[in-house]
């Protein structure tokens, strides 16, 4: 076996890992899995992710998350999703261009426009945030809601 003695890679090279799966546990010991087509190390604990398909176990159900791109901070377990973001839970689908997701607490937020659809009902807002204390999602800024009574 030959060992490469050049342990220092020059800065002009990127270190990419293709078809990666990252796994962990949140603060309630529930598992999450993040699959990415490409993972590139940006700095010590910061990774750029490409073509994300993630599953996050909640108490009884799963949260499914997809996005074109993302940034994962291993120190804080913050996943910043961007470009064609979809967060799917049961029959609810939240879409937006940028969503922050805390892998430890399951809290999500965005300061950019989002839309939630449930069957034939929608909520549109300029931003949203979730509240861990009571599992409530708050929508703010030019909120427009359309509810189809047959959906409930």
Short mmCIF file of C-alpha atoms in Angstrom, two decimals:
data_model
loop_
_atom_site.label_atom_id
_atom_site.label_comp_id
_atom_site.label_asym_id
_atom_site.label_seq_id
_atom_site.Cartn_x
_atom_site.Cartn_y
_atom_site.Cartn_z
CA UNK A 1 0.00 0.00 0.00
CA UNK A 2 1.37 3.37 -0.99
CA UNK A 3 0.48 6.34 1.22
CA UNK A 4 0.27 9.82 -0.23
CA UNK A 5 2.70 11.87 1.84
CA UNK A 6 1.39 15.19 0.50
CA UNK A 7 -1.21 15.87 3.20
CA UNK A 8 -1.73 19.53 2.31
CA UNK A 9 -3.89 20.17 -0.70
CA UNK A 10 -3.25 23.56 -2.32
CA UNK A 11 -6.07 26.10 -1.94
CA UNK A 12 -6.81 26.15 -5.66
CA UNK A 13 -8.29 22.64 -5.35
CA UNK A 14 -11.83 21.88 -4.17
CA UNK A 15 -12.64 18.72 -2.28
CA UNK A 16 -15.93 17.31 -3.58
CA UNK A 17 -17.78 14.24 -2.40
CA UNK A 18 -20.32 12.92 -4.88
CA UNK A 19 -23.59 11.16 -4.03
CA UNK A 20 -23.21 11.73 -0.30
CA UNK A 21 -25.51 10.86 2.57
CA UNK A 22 -25.20 12.80 5.83
CA UNK A 23 -26.99 11.46 8.90
CA UNK A 24 -27.59 12.72 12.42
CA UNK A 25 -29.97 13.03 15.34
CA UNK A 26 -31.89 16.09 16.51
CA UNK A 27 -32.23 17.18 20.16
CA UNK A 28 -35.02 14.60 20.65
CA UNK A 29 -32.83 11.80 19.25
CA UNK A 30 -34.93 11.59 16.09
CA UNK A 31 -32.95 10.85 12.92
CA UNK A 32 -32.41 12.95 9.83
CA UNK A 33 -30.80 12.02 6.53
CA UNK A 34 -29.51 14.46 3.94
CA UNK A 35 -28.65 13.11 0.49
CA UNK A 36 -26.75 15.43 -1.85
CA UNK A 37 -25.44 14.88 -5.34
CA UNK A 38 -22.32 16.90 -4.48
CA UNK A 39 -20.86 18.10 -1.18
CA UNK A 40 -18.02 20.65 -1.31
CA UNK A 41 -16.15 21.71 1.79
CA UNK A 42 -16.22 25.51 1.99
CA UNK A 43 -14.36 25.90 5.30
CA UNK A 44 -13.72 23.92 8.49
CA UNK A 45 -17.35 23.03 9.31
CA UNK A 46 -19.23 24.60 6.41
CA UNK A 47 -20.31 22.52 3.41
CA UNK A 48 -21.99 23.48 0.14
CA UNK A 49 -24.62 20.96 -0.93
CA UNK A 50 -26.06 20.43 -4.39
CA UNK A 51 -29.28 18.59 -5.34
CA UNK A 52 -30.57 18.00 -1.82
CA UNK A 53 -33.12 15.35 -0.86
CA UNK A 54 -33.54 15.10 2.90
CA UNK A 55 -35.79 13.30 5.35
CA UNK A 56 -36.26 14.49 8.92
CA UNK A 57 -38.15 12.30 11.37
CA UNK A 58 -40.67 14.12 13.52
CA UNK A 59 -42.41 12.43 16.43
CA UNK A 60 -44.72 10.32 14.25
CA UNK A 61 -44.28 11.53 10.68
CA UNK A 62 -41.47 12.49 8.32
CA UNK A 63 -40.60 15.86 6.89
CA UNK A 64 -39.34 15.63 3.31
CA UNK A 65 -37.05 18.44 2.13
CA UNK A 66 -35.74 19.03 -1.39
CA UNK A 67 -33.72 21.93 -2.79
CA UNK A 68 -31.32 22.65 -5.61
CA UNK A 69 -28.64 24.00 -3.26
CA UNK A 70 -27.82 24.40 0.38
CA UNK A 71 -25.24 25.22 2.99
CA UNK A 72 -24.69 23.05 6.06
CA UNK A 73 -22.98 24.38 9.19
CA UNK A 74 -21.89 21.36 11.23
CA UNK A 75 -21.24 23.47 14.33
CA UNK A 76 -24.78 24.85 14.58
CA UNK A 77 -26.58 22.14 12.55
CA UNK A 78 -28.16 24.90 10.48
CA UNK A 79 -29.18 23.90 6.96
CA UNK A 80 -29.71 26.90 4.68
CA UNK A 81 -31.66 25.75 1.63
CA UNK A 82 -31.84 27.75 -1.59
CA UNK A 83 -33.31 27.54 -5.07
CA UNK A 84 -36.52 25.57 -5.62
CA UNK A 85 -36.96 24.66 -1.97
CA UNK A 86 -39.83 22.31 -1.03
CA UNK A 87 -40.67 21.21 2.49
CA UNK A 88 -43.35 18.51 2.48
CA UNK A 89 -45.23 17.32 5.56
CA UNK A 90 -48.24 15.04 5.14
CA UNK A 91 -50.36 16.86 2.53
CA UNK A 92 -48.78 20.28 3.17
CA UNK A 93 -46.11 21.61 0.82
CA UNK A 94 -44.12 24.78 1.56
CA UNK A 95 -42.21 26.23 -1.38
CA UNK A 96 -39.80 29.13 -1.56
CA UNK A 97 -36.44 30.29 -2.79
CA UNK A 98 -34.65 30.23 0.57
CA UNK A 99 -35.49 28.42 3.81
CA UNK A 100 -33.39 28.05 6.96
CA UNK A 101 -33.84 24.78 8.82
CA UNK A 102 -32.36 24.01 12.24
CA UNK A 103 -31.66 20.26 12.28
CA UNK A 104 -31.50 20.19 16.11
CA UNK A 105 -34.78 21.92 16.92
CA UNK A 106 -36.78 21.33 13.69
CA UNK A 107 -37.39 25.10 13.50
CA UNK A 108 -37.70 26.61 10.03
CA UNK A 109 -37.82 30.20 8.80
CA UNK A 110 -37.48 32.37 5.74
CA UNK A 111 -37.21 36.10 5.16
CA UNK A 112 -38.18 35.56 1.54
CA UNK A 113 -41.61 34.86 0.01
CA UNK A 114 -43.11 31.42 0.57
CA UNK A 115 -46.25 29.58 -0.40
CA UNK A 116 -47.95 26.72 1.43
CA UNK A 117 -50.40 24.50 -0.38
CA UNK A 118 -52.74 21.95 1.13
CA UNK A 119 -54.83 20.19 -1.48
CA UNK A 120 -56.66 23.18 -3.05
CA UNK A 121 -55.89 25.74 -0.32
CA UNK A 122 -52.93 28.15 -0.21
CA UNK A 123 -51.18 30.63 2.05
CA UNK A 124 -48.73 33.13 0.54
CA UNK A 125 -46.52 35.42 2.63
CA UNK A 126 -43.34 37.47 2.43
CA UNK A 127 -41.78 35.46 5.26
CA UNK A 128 -42.46 32.82 7.90
CA UNK A 129 -41.03 31.28 11.03
CA UNK A 130 -41.94 28.31 13.18
CA UNK A 131 -42.26 28.36 16.95
CA UNK A 132 -40.89 25.38 18.88
CA UNK A 133 -42.93 26.00 22.01
CA UNK A 134 -46.28 25.19 20.42
CA UNK A 135 -45.64 23.82 16.90
CA UNK A 136 -47.09 26.93 15.29
CA UNK A 137 -46.00 28.38 11.94
CA UNK A 138 -46.30 32.17 11.69
CA UNK A 139 -46.71 33.89 8.31
CA UNK A 140 -45.98 37.61 8.00
CA UNK A 141 -45.99 40.29 5.34
CA UNK A 142 -48.75 40.63 2.77
CA UNK A 143 -50.32 37.32 3.79
CA UNK A 144 -52.88 36.04 1.31
CA UNK A 145 -54.90 32.95 2.18
CA UNK A 146 -57.28 30.97 0.02
CA UNK A 147 -59.09 28.09 1.69
CA UNK A 148 -61.24 25.51 -0.02
CA UNK A 149 -63.76 24.30 2.56
CA UNK A 150 -63.70 20.83 0.99
CA UNK A 151 -60.03 20.46 2.04
CA UNK A 152 -60.94 20.37 5.75
#
